[in-house]
PDB file of C-alpha atoms in Angstrom:
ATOM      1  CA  UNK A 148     142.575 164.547 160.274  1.00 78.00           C
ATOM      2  CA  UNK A 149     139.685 162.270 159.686  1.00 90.00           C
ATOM      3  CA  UNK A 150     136.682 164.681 158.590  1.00 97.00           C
ATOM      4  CA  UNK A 151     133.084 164.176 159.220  1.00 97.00           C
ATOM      5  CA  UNK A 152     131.951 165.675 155.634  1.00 98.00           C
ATOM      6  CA  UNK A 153     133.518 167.492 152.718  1.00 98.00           C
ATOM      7  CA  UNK A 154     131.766 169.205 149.980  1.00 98.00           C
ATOM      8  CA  UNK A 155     132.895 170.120 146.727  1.00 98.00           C
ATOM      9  CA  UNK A 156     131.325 170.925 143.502  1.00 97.00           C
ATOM     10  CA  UNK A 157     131.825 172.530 140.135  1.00 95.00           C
ATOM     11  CA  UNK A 158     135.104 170.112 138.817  1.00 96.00           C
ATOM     12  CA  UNK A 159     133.481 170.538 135.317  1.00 95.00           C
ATOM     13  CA  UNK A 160     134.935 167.444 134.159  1.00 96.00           C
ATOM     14  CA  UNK A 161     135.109 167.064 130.485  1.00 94.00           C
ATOM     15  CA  UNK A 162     136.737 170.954 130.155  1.00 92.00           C
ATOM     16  CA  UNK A 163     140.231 171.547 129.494  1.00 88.00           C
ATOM     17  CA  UNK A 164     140.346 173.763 132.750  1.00 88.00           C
ATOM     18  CA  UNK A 165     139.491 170.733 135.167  1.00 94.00           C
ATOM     19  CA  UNK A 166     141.593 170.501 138.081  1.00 94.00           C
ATOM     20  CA  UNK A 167     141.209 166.509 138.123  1.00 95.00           C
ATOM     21  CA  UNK A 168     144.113 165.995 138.908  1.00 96.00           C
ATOM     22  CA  UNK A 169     144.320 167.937 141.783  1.00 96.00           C
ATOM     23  CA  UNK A 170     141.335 167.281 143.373  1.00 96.00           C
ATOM     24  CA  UNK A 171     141.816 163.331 143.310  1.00 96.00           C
ATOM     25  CA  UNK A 172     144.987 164.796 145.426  1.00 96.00           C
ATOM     26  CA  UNK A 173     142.973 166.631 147.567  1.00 97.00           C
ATOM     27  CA  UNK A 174     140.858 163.756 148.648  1.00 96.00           C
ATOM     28  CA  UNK A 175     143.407 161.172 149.399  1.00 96.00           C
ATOM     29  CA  UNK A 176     144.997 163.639 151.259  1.00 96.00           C
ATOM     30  CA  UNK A 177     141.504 165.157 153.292  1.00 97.00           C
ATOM     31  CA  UNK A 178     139.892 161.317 154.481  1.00 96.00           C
ATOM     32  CA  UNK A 179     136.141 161.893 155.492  1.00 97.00           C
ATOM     33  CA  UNK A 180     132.878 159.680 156.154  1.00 97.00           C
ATOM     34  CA  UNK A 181     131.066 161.573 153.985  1.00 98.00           C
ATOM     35  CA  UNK A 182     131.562 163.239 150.615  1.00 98.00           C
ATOM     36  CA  UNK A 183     128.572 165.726 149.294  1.00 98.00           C
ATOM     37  CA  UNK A 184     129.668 166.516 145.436  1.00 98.00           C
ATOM     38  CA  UNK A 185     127.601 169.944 144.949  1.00 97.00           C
ATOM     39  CA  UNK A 186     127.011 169.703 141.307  1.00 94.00           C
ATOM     40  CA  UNK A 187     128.614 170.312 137.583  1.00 94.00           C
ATOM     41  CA  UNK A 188     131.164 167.475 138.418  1.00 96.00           C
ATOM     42  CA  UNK A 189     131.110 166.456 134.932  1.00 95.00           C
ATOM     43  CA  UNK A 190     130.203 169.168 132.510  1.00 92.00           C
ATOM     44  CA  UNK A 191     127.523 167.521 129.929  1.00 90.00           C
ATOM     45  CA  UNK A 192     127.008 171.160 128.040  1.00 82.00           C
ATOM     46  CA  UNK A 193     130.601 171.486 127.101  1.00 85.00           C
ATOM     47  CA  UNK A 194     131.306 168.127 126.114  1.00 89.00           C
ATOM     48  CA  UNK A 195     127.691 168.525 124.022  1.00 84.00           C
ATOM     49  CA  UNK A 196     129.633 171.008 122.286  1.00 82.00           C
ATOM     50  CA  UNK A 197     132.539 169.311 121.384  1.00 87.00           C
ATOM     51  CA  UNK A 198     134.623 169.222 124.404  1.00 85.00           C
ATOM     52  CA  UNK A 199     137.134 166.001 124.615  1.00 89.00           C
ATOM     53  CA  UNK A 200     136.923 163.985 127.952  1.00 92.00           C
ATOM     54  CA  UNK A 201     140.758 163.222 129.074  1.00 93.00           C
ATOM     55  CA  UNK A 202     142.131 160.552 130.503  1.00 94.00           C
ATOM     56  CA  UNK A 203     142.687 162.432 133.636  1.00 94.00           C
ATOM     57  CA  UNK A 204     139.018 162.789 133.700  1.00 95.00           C
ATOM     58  CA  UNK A 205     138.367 158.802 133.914  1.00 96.00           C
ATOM     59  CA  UNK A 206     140.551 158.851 136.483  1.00 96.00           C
ATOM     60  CA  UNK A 207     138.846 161.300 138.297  1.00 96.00           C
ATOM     61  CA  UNK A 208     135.641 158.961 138.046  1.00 95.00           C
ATOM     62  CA  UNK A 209     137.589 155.832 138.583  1.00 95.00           C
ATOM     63  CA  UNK A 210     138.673 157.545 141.951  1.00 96.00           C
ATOM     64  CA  UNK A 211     135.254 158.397 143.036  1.00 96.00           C
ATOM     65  CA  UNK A 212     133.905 154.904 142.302  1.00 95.00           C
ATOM     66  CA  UNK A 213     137.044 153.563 144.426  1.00 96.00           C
ATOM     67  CA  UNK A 214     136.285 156.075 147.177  1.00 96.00           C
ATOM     68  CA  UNK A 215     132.744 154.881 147.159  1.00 95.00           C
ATOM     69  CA  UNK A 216     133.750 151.445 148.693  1.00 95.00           C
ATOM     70  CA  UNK A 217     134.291 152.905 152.192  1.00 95.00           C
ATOM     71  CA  UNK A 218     132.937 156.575 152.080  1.00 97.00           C
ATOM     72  CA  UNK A 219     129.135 157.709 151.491  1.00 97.00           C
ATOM     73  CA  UNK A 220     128.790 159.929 148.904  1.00 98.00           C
ATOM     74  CA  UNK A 221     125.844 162.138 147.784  1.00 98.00           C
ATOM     75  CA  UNK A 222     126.284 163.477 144.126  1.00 98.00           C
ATOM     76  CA  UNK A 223     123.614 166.337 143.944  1.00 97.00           C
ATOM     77  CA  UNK A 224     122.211 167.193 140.713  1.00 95.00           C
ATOM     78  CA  UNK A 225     123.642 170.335 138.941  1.00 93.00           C
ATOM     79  CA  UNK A 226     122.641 172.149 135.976  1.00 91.00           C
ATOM     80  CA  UNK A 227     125.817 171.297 133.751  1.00 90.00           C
ATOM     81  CA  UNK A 228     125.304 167.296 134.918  1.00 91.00           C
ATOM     82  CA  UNK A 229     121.396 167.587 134.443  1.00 88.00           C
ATOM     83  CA  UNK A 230     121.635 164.291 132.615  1.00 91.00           C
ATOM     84  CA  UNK A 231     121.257 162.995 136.817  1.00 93.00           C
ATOM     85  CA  UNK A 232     117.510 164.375 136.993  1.00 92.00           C
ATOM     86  CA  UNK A 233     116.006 161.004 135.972  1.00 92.00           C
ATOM     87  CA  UNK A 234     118.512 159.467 138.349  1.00 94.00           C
ATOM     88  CA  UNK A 235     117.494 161.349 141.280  1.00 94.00           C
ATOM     89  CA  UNK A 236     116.712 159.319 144.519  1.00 94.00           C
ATOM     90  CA  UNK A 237     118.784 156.620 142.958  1.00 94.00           C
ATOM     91  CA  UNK A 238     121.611 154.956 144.220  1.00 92.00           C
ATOM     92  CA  UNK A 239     124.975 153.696 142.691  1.00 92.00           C
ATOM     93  CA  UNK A 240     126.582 151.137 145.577  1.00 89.00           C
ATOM     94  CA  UNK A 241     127.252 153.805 147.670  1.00 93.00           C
ATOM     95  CA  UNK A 242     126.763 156.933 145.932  1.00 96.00           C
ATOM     96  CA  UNK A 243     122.921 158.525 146.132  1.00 97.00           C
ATOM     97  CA  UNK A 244     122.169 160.927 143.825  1.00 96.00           C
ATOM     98  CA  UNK A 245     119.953 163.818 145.311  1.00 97.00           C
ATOM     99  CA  UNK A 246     118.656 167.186 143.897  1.00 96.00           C
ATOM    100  CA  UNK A 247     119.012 168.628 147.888  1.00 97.00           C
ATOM    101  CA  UNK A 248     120.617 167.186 150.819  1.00 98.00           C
ATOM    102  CA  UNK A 249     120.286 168.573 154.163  1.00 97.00           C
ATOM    103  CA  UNK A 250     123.268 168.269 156.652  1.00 97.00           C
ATOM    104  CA  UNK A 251     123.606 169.704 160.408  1.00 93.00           C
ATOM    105  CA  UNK A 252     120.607 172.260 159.904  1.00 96.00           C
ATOM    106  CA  UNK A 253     122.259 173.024 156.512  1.00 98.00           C
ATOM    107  CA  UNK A 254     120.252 173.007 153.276  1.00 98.00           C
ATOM    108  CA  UNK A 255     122.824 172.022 150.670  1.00 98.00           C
ATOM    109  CA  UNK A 256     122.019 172.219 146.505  1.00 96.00           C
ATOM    110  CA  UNK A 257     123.972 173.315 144.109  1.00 96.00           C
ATOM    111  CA  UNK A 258     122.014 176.818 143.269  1.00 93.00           C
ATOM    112  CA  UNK A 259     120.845 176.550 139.476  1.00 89.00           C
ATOM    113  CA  UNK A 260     117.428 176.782 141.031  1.00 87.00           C
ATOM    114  CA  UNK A 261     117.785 180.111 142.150  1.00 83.00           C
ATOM    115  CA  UNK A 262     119.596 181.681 138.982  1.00 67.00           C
ATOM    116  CA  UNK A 263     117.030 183.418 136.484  1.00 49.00           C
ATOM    117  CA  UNK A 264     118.979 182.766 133.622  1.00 45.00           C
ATOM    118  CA  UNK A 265     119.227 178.764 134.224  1.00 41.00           C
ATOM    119  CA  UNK A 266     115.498 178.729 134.801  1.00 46.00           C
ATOM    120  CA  UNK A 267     114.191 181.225 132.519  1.00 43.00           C
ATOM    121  CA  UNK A 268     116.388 181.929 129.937  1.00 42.00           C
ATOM    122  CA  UNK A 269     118.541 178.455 129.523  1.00 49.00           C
ATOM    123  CA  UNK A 270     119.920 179.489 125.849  1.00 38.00           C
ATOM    124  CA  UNK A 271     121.368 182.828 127.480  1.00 42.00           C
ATOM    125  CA  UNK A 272     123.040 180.782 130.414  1.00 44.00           C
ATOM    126  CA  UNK A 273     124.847 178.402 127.303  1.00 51.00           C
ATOM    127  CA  UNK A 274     126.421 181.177 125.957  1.00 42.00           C
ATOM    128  CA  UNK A 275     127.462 182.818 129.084  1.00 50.00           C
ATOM    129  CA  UNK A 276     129.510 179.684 129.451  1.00 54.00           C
ATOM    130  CA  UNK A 277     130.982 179.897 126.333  1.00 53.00           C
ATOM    131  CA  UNK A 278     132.227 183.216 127.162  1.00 55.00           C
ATOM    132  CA  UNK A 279     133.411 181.768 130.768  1.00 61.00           C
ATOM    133  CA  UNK A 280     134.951 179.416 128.264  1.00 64.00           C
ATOM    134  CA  UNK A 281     136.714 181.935 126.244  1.00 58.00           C
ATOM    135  CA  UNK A 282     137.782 183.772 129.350  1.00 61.00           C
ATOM    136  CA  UNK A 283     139.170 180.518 130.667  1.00 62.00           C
ATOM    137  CA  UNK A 284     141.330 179.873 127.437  1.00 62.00           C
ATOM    138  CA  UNK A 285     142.761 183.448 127.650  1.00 68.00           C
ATOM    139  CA  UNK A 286     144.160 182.534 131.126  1.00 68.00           C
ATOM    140  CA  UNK A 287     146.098 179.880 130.152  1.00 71.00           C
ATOM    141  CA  UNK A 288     147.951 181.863 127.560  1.00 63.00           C
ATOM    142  CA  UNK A 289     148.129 185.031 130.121  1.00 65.00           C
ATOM    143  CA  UNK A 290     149.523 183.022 132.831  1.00 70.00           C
ATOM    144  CA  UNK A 291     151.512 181.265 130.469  1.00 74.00           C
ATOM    145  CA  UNK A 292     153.752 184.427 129.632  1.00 68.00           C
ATOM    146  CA  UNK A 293     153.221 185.391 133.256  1.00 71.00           C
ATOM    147  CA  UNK A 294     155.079 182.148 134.629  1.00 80.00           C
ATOM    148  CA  UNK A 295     157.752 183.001 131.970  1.00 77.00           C
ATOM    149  CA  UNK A 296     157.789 186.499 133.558  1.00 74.00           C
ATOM    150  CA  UNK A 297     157.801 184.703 136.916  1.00 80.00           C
ATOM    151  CA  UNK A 298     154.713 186.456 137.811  1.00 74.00           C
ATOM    152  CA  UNK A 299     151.937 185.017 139.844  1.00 78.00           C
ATOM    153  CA  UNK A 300     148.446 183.681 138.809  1.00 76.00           C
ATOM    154  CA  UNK A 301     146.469 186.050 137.833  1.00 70.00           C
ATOM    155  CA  UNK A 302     142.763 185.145 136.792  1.00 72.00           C
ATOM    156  CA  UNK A 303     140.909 187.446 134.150  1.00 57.00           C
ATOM    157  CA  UNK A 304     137.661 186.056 134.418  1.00 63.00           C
ATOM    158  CA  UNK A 305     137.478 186.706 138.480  1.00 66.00           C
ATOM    159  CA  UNK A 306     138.901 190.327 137.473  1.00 61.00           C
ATOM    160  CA  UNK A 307     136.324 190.339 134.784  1.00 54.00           C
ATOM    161  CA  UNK A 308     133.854 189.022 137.747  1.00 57.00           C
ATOM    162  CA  UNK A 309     135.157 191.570 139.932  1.00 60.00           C
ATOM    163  CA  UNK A 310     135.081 195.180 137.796  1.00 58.00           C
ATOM    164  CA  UNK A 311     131.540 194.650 136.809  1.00 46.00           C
ATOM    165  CA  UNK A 312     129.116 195.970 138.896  1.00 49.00           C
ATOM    166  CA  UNK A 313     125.995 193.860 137.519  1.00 53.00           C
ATOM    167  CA  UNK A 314     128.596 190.236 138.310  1.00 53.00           C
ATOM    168  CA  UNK A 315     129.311 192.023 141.305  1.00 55.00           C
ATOM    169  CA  UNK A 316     125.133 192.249 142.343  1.00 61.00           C
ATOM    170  CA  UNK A 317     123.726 189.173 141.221  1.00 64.00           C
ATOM    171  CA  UNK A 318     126.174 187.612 143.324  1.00 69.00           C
ATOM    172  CA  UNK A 319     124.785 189.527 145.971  1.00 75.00           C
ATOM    173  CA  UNK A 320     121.190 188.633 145.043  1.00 85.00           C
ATOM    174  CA  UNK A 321     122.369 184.804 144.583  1.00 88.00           C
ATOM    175  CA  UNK A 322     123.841 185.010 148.568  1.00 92.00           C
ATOM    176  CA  UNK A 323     120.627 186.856 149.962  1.00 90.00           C
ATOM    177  CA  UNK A 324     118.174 184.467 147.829  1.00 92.00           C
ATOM    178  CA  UNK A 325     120.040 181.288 148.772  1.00 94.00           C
ATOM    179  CA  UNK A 326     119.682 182.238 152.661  1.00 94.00           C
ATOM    180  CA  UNK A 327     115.728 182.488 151.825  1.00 93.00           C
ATOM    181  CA  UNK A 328     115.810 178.978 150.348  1.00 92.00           C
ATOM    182  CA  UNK A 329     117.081 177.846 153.690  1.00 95.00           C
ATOM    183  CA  UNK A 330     114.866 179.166 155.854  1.00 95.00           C
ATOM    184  CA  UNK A 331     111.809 178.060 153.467  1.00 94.00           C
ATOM    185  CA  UNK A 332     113.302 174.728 154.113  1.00 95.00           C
ATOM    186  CA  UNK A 333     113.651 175.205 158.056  1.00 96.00           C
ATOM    187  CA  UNK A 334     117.416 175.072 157.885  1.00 97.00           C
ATOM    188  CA  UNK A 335     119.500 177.777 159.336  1.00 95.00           C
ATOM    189  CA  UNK A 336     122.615 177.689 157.016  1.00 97.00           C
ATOM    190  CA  UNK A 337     123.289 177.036 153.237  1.00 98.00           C
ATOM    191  CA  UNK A 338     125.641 175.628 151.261  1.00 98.00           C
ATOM    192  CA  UNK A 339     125.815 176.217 147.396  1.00 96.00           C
ATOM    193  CA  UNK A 340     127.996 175.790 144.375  1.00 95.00           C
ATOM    194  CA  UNK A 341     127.105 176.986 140.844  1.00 92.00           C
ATOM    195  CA  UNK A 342     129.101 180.756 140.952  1.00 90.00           C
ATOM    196  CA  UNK A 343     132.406 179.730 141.556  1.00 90.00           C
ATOM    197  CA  UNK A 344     132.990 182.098 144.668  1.00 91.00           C
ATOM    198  CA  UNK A 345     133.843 180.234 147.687  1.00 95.00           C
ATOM    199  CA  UNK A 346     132.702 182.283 150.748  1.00 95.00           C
ATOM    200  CA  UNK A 347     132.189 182.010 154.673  1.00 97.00           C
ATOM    201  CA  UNK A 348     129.488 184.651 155.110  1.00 95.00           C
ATOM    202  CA  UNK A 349     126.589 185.625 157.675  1.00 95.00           C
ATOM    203  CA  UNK A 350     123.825 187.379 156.230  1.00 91.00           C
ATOM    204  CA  UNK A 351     121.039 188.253 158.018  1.00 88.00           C
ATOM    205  CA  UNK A 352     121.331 185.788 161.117  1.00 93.00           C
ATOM    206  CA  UNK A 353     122.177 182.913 158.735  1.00 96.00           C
ATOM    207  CA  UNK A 354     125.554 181.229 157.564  1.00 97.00           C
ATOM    208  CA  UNK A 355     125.776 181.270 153.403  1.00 97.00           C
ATOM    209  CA  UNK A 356     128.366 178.703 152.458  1.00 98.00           C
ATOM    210  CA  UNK A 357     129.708 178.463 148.900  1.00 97.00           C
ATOM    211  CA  UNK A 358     132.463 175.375 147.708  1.00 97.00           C
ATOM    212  CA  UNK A 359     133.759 177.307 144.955  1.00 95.00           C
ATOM    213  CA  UNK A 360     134.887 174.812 141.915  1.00 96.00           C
ATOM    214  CA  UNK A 361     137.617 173.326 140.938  1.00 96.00           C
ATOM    215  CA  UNK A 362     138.452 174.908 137.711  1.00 92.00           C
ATOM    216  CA  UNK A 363     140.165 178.289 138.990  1.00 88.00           C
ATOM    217  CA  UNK A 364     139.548 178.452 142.420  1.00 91.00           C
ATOM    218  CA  UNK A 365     140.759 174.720 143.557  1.00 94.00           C
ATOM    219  CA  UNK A 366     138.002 175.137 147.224  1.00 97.00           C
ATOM    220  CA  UNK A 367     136.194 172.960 149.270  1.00 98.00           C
ATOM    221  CA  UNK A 368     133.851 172.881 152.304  1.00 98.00           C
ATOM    222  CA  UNK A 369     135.493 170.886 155.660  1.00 98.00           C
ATOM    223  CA  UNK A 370     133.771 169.730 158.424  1.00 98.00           C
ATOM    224  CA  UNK A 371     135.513 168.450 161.318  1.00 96.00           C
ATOM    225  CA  UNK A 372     134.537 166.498 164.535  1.00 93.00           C
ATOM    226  CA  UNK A 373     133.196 169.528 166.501  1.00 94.00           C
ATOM    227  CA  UNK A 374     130.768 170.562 163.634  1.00 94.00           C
ATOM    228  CA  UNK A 375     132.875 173.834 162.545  1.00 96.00           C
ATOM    229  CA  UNK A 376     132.945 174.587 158.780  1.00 97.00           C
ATOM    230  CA  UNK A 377     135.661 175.870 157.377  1.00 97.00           C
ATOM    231  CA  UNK A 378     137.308 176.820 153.327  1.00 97.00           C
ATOM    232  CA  UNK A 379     139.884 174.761 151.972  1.00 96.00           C
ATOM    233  CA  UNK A 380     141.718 176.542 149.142  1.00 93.00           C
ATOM    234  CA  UNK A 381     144.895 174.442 147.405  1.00 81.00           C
TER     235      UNK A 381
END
């Protein structure tokens, strides 16, 4: 199938825990006219802190920039690939780089804009990703002795995520505040990145829409010829 628009966001390229690989699969496999890259696809705060870009990484890029030829595609600013502020309203060949995009009634951004700690307190958002970081390291030794075990993936930081109430609420307030952004920019839907929880959800009269990332979750946002959205998950 031939899609009319995929969005994706949060690859975090430039972290050990980048599915590149898998999404370059993903899109030679899921053709589409348009391609709407939701934000943090390359992570400038971890590799500011040391992190080393891979090879699979370049060819990550090197497939965008190829996919560019025939397909449109709209990079929207995130906050981990802020370095594309001064860029935005720019364009690449085919690739425009936006801060907002709206699509079908839909106001798509990535959602940094709406999370207190990226606005207000920036330094406490760092080290929250460090932690994510940390979590993310001791899931690849967990699952590590689980495969031995022959045990299924299991993630710690979405348990983590999960078990604590105040995680649990401010992705609640994040949902519920993203549907107001819409409607303050006359769009009846949203579609966001930023938390890493993909989700299909109707709040209030309105359709929340969230890509996920693909760093745990491996999700993306279809759109087919009859204008239905749906969750891809690998």
């Amino acid at each position: 199938m031939n899609y009319k628009t995929i969005i994706a966001s949060d690859l975090h390229l430039g972290t050990k825990d980048s599915q590149a690989k898998e999404f370059i699969e993903f899109l030679e496999q899921h053709p589409t006219d348009l391609l709407i890259l939701n934000g943090d696809i390359i992570d400038g705060w971890a590799l500011n802190r040391g992190a080393k870009w891979k090879k699979g990484h370049t060819k990550a890029v090197a497939a965008l920039l190829k996919l560019s030829n025939k397909t449109k595609i709209i990079w929207i600013r995130g906050n981990h690939d802020e370095f594309l502020t001064e860029f935005i309203g720019s364009h690449f060949g085919n690739i425009e780089i936006r801060e907002n995009y709206i699509l079908n009634n839909y106001f798509v951004f990535h959602g940094d804009v709406i999370d207190v700690f990226i606005t207000k307190y920036k330094w406490l958002a760092k080290i929250g990703s460090v932690g994510y970081d940390f979590a993310l390291w001791m899931n690849r030794w967990y699952n590590r002795y689980r495969a031995w075990r022959k045990l299924p993936y299991q993630s710690i930081s979405q348990d983590i995520k999960a078990g604590v109430k105040a995680a649990t609420n401010y992705v609640n307030d994040f949902e519920t505040t993203a549907i107001k952004m819409a409607a303050q920019n006359g769009c009846y839907g949203v579609i966001c990145g930023h938390i890493h929880q993909p989700a299909d959800l109707h709040i209030n009269g309105a359709h929340y829409l969230n890509s996920g990332d693909w760093v745990e979750n491996r999700t993306a946002i279809l759109l087919d010829g009859n204008d239905n959205f749906t969750i891809f998950k690998v």
